[in-house]
Every structure is written in structure tokens, then in C-alpha cells.
PDB file of C-alpha atoms in Angstrom:
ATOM      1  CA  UNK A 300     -12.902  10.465  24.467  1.00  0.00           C
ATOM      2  CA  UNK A 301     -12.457   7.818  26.705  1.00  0.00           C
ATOM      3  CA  UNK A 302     -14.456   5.407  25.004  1.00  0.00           C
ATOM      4  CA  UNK A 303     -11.277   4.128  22.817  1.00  0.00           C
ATOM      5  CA  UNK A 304      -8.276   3.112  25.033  1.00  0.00           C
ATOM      6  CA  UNK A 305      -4.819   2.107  23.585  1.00  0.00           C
ATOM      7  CA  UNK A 306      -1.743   0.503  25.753  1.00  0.00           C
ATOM      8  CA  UNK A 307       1.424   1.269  25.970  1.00  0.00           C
ATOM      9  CA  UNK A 308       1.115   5.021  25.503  1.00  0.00           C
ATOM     10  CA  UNK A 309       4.611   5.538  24.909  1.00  0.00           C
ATOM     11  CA  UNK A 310       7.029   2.259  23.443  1.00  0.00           C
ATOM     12  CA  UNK A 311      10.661   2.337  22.802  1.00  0.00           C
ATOM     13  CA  UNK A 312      12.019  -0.671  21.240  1.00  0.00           C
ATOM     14  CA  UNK A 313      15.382  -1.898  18.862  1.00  0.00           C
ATOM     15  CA  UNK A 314      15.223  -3.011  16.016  1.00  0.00           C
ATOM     16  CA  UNK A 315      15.146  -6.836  16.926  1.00  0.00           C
ATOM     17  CA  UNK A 316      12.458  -6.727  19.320  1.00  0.00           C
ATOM     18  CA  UNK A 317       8.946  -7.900  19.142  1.00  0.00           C
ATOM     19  CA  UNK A 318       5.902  -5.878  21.019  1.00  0.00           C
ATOM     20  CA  UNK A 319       2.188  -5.460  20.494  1.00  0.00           C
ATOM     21  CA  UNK A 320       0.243  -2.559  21.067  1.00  0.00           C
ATOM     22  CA  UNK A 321      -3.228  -2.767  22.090  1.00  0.00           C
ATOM     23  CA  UNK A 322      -6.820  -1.472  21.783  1.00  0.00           C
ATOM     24  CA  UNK A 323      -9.997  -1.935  23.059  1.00  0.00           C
ATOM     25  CA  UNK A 324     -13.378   0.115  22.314  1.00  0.00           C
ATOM     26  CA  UNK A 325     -16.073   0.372  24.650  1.00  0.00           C
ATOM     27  CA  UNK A 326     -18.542   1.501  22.333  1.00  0.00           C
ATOM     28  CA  UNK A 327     -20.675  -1.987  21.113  1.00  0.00           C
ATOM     29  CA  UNK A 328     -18.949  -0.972  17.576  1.00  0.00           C
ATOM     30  CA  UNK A 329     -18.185  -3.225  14.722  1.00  0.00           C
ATOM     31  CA  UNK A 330     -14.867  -1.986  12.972  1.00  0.00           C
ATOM     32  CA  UNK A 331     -11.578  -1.200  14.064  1.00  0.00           C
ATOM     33  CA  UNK A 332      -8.582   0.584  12.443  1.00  0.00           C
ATOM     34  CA  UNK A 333      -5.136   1.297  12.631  1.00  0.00           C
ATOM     35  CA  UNK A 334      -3.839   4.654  11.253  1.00  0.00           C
ATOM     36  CA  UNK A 335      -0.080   5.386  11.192  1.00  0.00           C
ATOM     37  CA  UNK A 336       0.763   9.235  11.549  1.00  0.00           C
ATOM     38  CA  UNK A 337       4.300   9.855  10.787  1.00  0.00           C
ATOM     39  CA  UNK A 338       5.246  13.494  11.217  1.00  0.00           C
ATOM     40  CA  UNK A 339       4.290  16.174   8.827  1.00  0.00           C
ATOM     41  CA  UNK A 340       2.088  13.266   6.892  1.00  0.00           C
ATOM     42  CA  UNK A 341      -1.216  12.807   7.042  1.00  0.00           C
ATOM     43  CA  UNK A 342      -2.746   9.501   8.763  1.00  0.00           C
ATOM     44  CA  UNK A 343      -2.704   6.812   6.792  1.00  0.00           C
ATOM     45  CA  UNK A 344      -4.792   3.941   6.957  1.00  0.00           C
ATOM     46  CA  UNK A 345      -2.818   0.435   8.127  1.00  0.00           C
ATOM     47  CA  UNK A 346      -5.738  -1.964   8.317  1.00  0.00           C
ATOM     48  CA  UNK A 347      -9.623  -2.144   8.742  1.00  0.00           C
ATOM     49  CA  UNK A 348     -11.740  -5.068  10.615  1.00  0.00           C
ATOM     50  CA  UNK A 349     -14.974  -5.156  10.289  1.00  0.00           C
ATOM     51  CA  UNK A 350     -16.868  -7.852  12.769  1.00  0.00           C
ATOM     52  CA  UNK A 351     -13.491  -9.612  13.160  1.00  0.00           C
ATOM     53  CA  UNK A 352     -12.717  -9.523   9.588  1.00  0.00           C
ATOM     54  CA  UNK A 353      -9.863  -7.877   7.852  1.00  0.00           C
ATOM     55  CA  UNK A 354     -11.571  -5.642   5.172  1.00  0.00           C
ATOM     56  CA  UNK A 355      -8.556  -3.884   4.181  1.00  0.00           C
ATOM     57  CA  UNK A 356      -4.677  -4.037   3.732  1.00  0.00           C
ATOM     58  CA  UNK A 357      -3.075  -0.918   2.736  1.00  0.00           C
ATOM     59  CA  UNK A 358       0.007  -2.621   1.498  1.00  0.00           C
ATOM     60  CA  UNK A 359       1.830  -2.644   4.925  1.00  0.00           C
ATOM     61  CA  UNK A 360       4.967  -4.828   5.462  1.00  0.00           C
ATOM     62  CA  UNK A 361       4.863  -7.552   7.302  1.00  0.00           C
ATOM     63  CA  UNK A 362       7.034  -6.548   9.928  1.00  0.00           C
ATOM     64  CA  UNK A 363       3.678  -5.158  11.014  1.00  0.00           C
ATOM     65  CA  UNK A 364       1.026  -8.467  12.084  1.00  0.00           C
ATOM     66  CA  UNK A 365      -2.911  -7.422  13.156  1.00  0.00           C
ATOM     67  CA  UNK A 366      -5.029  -9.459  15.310  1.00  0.00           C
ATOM     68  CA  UNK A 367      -8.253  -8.842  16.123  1.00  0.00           C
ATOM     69  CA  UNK A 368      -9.837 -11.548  18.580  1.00  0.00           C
ATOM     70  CA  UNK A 369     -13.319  -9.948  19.204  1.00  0.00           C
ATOM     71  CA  UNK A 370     -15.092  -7.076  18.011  1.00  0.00           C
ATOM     72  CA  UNK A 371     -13.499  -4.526  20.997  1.00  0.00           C
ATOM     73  CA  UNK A 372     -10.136  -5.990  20.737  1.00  0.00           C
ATOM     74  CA  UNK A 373      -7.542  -4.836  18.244  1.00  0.00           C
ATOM     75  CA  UNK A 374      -3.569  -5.822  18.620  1.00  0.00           C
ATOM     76  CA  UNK A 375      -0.902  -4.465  16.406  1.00  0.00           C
ATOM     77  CA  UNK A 376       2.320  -7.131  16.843  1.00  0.00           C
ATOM     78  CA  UNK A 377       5.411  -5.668  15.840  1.00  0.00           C
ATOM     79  CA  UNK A 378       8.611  -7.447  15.034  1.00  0.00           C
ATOM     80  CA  UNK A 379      12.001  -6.657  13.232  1.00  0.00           C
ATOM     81  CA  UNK A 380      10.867  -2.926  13.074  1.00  0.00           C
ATOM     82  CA  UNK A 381      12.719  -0.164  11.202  1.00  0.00           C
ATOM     83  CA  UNK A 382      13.809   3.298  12.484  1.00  0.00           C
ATOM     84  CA  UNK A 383      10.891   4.983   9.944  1.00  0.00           C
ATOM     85  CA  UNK A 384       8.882   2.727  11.583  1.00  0.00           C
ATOM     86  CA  UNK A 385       8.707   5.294  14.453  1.00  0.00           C
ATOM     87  CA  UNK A 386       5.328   7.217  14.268  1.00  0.00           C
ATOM     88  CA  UNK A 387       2.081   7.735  16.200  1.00  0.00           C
ATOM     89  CA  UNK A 388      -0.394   4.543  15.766  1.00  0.00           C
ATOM     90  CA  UNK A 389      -3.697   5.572  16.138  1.00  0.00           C
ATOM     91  CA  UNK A 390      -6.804   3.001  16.589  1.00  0.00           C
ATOM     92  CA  UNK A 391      -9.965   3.873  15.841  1.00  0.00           C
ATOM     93  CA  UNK A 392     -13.386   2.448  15.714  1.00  0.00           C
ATOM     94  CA  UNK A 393     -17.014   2.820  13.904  1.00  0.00           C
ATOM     95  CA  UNK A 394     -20.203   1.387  14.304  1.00  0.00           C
ATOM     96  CA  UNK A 395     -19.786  -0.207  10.813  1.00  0.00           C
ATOM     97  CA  UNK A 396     -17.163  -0.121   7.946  1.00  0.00           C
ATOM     98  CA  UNK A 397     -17.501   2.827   6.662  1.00  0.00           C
ATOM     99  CA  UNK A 398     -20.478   4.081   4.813  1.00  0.00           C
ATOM    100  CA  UNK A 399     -22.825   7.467   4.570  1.00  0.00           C
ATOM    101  CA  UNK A 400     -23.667   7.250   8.036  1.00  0.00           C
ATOM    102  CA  UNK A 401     -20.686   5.539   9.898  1.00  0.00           C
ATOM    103  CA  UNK A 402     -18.057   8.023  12.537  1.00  0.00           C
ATOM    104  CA  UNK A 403     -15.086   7.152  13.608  1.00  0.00           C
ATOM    105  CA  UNK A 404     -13.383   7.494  17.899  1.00  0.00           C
ATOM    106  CA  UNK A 405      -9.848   7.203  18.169  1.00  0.00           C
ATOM    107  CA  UNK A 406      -8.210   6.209  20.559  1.00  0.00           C
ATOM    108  CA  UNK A 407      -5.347   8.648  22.168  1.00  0.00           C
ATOM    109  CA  UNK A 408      -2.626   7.025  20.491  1.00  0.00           C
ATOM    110  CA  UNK A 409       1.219   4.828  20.875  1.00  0.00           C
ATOM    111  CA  UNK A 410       4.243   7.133  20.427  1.00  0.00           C
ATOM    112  CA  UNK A 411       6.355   4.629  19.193  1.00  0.00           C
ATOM    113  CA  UNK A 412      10.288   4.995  18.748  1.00  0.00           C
ATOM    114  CA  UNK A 413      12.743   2.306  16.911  1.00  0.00           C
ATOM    115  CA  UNK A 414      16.151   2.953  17.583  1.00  0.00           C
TER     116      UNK A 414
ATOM    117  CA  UNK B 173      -7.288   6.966  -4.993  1.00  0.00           C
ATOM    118  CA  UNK B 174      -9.312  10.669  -3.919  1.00  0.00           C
ATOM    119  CA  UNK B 175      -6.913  13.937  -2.658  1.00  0.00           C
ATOM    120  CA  UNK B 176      -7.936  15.768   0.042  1.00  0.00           C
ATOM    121  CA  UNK B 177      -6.017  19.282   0.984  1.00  0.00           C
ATOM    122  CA  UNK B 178      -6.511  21.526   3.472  1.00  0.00           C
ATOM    123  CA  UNK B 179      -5.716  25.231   3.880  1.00  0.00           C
ATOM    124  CA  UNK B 180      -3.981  27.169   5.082  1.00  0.00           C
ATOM    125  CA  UNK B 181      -0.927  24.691   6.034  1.00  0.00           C
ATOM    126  CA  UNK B 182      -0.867  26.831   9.126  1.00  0.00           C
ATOM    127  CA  UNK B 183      -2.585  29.498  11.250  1.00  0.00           C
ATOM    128  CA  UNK B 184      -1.284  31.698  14.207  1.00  0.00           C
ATOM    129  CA  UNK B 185      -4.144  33.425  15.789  1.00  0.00           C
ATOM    130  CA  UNK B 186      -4.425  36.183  18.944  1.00  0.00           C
ATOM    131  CA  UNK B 187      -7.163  34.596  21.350  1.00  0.00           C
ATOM    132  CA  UNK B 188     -10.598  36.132  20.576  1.00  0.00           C
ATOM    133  CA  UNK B 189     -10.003  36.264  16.842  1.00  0.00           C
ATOM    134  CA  UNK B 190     -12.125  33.997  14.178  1.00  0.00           C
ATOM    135  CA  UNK B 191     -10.867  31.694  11.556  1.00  0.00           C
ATOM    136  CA  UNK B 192     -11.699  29.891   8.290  1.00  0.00           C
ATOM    137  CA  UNK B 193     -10.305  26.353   7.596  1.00  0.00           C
ATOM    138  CA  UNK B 194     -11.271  24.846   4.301  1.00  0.00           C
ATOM    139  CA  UNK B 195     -10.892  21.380   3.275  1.00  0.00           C
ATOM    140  CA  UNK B 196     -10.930  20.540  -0.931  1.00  0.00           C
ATOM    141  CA  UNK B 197     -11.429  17.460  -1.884  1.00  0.00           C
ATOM    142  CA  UNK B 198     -11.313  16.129  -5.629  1.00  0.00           C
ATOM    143  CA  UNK B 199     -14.116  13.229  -6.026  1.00  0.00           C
ATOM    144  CA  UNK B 200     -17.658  12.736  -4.133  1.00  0.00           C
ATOM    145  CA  UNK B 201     -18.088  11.651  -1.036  1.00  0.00           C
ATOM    146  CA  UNK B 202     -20.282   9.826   1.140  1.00  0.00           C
ATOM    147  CA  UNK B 203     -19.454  11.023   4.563  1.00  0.00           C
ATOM    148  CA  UNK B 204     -16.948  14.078   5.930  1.00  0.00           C
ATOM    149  CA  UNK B 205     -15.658  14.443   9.204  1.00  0.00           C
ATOM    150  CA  UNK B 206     -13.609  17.000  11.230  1.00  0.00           C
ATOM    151  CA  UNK B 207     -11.093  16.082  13.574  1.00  0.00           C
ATOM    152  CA  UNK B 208      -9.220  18.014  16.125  1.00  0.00           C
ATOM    153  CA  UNK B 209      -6.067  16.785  17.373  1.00  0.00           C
ATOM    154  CA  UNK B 210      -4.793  18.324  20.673  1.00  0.00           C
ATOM    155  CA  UNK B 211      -1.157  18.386  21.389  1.00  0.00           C
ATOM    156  CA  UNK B 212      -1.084  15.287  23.142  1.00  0.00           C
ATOM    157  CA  UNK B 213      -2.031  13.514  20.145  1.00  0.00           C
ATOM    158  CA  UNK B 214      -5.515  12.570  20.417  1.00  0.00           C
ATOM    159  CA  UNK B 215      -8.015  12.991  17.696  1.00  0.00           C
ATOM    160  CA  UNK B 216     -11.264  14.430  18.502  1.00  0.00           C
ATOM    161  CA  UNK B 217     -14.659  14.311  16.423  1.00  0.00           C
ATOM    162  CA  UNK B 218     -16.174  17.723  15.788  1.00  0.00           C
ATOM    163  CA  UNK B 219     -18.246  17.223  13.149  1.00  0.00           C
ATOM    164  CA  UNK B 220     -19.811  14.334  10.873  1.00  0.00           C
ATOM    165  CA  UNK B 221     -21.298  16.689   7.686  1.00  0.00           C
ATOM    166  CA  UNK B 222     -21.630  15.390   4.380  1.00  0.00           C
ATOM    167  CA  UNK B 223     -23.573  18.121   3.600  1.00  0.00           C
ATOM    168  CA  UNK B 224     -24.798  21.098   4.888  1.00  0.00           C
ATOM    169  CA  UNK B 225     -24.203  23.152   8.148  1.00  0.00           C
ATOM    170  CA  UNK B 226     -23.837  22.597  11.378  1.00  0.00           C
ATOM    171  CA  UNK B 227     -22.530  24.062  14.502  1.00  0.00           C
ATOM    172  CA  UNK B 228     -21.401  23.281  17.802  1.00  0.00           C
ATOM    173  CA  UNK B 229     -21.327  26.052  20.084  1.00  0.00           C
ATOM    174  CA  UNK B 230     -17.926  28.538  18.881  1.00  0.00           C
ATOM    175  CA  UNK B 231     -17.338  26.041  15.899  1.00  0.00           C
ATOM    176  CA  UNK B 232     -19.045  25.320  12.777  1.00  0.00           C
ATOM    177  CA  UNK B 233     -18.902  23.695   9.553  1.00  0.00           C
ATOM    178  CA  UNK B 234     -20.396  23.780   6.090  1.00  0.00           C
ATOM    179  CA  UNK B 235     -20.091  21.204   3.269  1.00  0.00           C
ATOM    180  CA  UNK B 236     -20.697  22.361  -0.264  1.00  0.00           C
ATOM    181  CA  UNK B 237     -20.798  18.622  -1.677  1.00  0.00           C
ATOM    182  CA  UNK B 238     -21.768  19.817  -5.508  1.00  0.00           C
ATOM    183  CA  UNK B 239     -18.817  21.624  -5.298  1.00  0.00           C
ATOM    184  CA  UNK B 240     -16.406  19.735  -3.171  1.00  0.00           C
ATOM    185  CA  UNK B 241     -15.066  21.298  -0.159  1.00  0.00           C
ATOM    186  CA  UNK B 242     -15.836  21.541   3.203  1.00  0.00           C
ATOM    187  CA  UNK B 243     -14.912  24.567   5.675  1.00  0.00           C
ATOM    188  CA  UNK B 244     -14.418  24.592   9.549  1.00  0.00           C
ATOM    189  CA  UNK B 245     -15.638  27.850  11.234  1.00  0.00           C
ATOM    190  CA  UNK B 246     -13.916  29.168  14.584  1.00  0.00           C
ATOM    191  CA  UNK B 247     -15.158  31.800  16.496  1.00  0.00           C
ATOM    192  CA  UNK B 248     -13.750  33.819  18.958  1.00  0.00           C
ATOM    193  CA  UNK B 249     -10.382  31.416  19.187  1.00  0.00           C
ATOM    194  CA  UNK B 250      -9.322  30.201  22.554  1.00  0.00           C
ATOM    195  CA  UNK B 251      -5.637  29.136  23.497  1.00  0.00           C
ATOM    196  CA  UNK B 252      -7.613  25.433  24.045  1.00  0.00           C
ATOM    197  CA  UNK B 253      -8.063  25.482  20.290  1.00  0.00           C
ATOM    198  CA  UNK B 254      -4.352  24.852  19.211  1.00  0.00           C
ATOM    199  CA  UNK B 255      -3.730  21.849  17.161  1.00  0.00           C
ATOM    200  CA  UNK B 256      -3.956  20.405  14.317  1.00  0.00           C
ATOM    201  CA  UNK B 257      -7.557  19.744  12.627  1.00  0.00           C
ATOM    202  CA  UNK B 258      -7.765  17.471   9.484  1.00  0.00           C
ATOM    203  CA  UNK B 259     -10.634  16.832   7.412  1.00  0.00           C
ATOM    204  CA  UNK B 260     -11.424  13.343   6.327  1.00  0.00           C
ATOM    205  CA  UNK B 261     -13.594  11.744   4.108  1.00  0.00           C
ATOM    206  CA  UNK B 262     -14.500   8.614   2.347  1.00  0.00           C
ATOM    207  CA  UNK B 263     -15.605   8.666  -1.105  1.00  0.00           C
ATOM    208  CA  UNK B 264     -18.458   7.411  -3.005  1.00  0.00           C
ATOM    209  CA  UNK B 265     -16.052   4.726  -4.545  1.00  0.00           C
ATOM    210  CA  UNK B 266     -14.470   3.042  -1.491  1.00  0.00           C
ATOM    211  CA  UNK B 267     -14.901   2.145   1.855  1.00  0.00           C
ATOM    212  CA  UNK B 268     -12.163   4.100   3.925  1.00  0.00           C
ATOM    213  CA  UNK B 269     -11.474   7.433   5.326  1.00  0.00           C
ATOM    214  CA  UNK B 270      -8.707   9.655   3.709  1.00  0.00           C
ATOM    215  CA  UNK B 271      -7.078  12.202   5.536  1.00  0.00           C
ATOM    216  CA  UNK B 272      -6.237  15.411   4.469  1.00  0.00           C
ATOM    217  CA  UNK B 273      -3.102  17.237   5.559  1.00  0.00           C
ATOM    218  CA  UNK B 274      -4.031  19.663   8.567  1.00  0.00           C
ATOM    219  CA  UNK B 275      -4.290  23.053   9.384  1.00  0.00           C
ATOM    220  CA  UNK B 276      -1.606  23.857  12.684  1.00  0.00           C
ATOM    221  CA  UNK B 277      -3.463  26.319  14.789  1.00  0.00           C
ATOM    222  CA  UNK B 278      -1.735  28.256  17.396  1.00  0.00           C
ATOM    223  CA  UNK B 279      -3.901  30.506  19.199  1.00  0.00           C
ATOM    224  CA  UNK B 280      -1.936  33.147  21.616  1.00  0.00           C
ATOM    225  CA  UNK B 281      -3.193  34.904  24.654  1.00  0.00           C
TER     226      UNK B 281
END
């Protein structure tokens, strides 16, 4: 689905670097996520925004810094990362917060790698 | 918080075959979804089922909420359908989605 995009695709960095990744939906939703999908684990929920709002903090370090500008725009900032740190980050987004009704688009993922 | 497994862990198919994917999960729910990831990594929506059946040309799924679990039909595999496919779900009680562990299909020609 294209209507979730996510930049860089693929990010190498050291330890004592500092990156972002980005997102942006093209759908008119309301909430945005980041899952982290480390292998042979299921996703697990970093943070949720709801209309610009952080709604939820799964107990991520801090090393790991959201931002989310506008409703379509969703940065991860990354600094002082760890080598289990590497791991697929998926975004995702939904026309609300959850909810009986609400779906969820990801986007196609960063294949990140701390050395 | 809820647990949500899937079974089996893993499934090797020959192409043309069908398949049963099942998704427990131990509290209720207000909303289910399938996802299929392909092997580059993106996660695709199949289904949104709560409850009930539905189907989607060679796939569908049935929710048994009253009894918590959910299963993924496949019909007459394709090599296209490798991956992994998780069910998720958010419960009744919160406001997120929580992944189960996958089933890794590999479908062979």
C-alpha cells in the first residue's frame, strides 16, 4: 500500500550517531504509530499519536525521541543507539486511536542496523 | 496485558494446496485484524473481523469471539503467498493493537 511512505528504507549508523526516520500518511487519518519488529518477536508497539498527541508510551528508552508535527507527519529521532537497537521500524496509521471500528496501513518499513 | 498466539509457528506448503492458520487470543476484543507480511517487510491488511466471516477471493477468515480465536483460510496456495501473517487485536480493555507471533508460510512450486 502506497498510501503510508517511510524514509530511509535501509539506515546504518554507530553507535554515536543521531538520525531520524520518517513517515508520512496520505490517508486524511488521525493516529500514527511506531512498531519495532526485532527478529523472531512479534511487533511491538513504540508509541501512538492521536491528532498530534502522544496517547501512548510503551516504556521505550530515551535514546529513542518521537515527533509528530501534523497529523501525516511522524519522525522517529534516534541518538546514542545500541546494537539491539537494530530491528525493522514499522509506522502505521488509523483513522482514529484505536477502537471497534478503527484499521491500521503500515508503511513498508526502516531496516535499521547499529554497529 | 492480553496474549495472542498463533499456530502453527510455521507452514511449508506445495502450490495449489489449502491451509488453516488460527490465531488464540486470551481476553475480548474489540477489533481483529490479519496482516500479511511479504518478504520485503511490508505489512499488508487482509482482513478487519471482529466477528464473523469474511472472504476475499482465495482467502478467508472467521472469528469465533465467544470463544476467542480467529482463523485465516488459504485456498489453493500460491508461491505469492509466502510470508509471515500475524493476527492482531486490541482488547476490550485498552486502546492498542497486540500482535501475535506469526505463522512463516513457504509455499513451493
Amino acid at each position: 500500500e502506497t498510501g503510508v511512505t517511510q524514509t530511509p528504507r535501509h539506515l546504518v549508523m554507530g553507535m554515536t550517531n543521531k538520525k531520524s526516520l520518517k513517515c508520512e500518511q496520505h490517508l486524511g487519518h488521525n493516529a500514527m504509530y511506531w512498531y519495532k519488529q526485532s527478529a523472531k518477536k512479534p511487533l511491538e508497539l513504540m508509541f501512538v499519536y492521536n491528532f498530534k498527541e502522544q496517547t501512548e508510551n510503551n516504556s521505550v528508552p530515551s535514546r529513542f525521541s518521537p515527533e509528530c508535527p501534523n497529523s501525516s507527519h511522524l519522525f522517529l529521532h534516534l541518538h546514542t543507539l545500541q546494537p539491539e537497537d537494530s530491528a525493522l521500524y514499522l509506522c502505521a496509521s488509523s483513522q482514529m486511536g484505536g477502537g471497534a471500528t478503527d484499521t491500521q496501513y503500515f508503511g513498508p518499513g526502516t531496516r535499521l542496523t547499529v554497529l | 496485558g492480553i496474549q495472542v498466539e498463533q499456530s502453527p509457528p510455521d507452514l511449508i506448503l506445495q502450490e495449489g494446496a489449502n491451509s488453516t492458520l488460527r490465531c488464540n487470543f486470551s481476553d475480548s476484543v474489540n477489533n481483529l485484524q490479519w496482516f500479511h507480511q511479504n518478504p520485503w517487510g511490508q505489512l499488508i491488511n487482509l482482513f478487519y473481523i471482529p466477528s464473523g466471516t469474511k472472504q476475499n477471493g482465495r482467502l478467508s477468515a472467521t472469528t469465533v469471539a465467544t470463544e476467542r480465536y480467529s482463523l485465516l483460510y488459504i485456498s489453493s496456495s500460491q508461491t505469492t503467498d509466502s510470508g509471515v501473517y500475524f493476527c492482531a487485536v486490541d482488547p476490550t480493555t485498552g486502546n492498542q493493537f497486540y500482535f501475535g507471533t506469526g505463522t512463516s508460510l513457504t509455499v513451493i512450486p
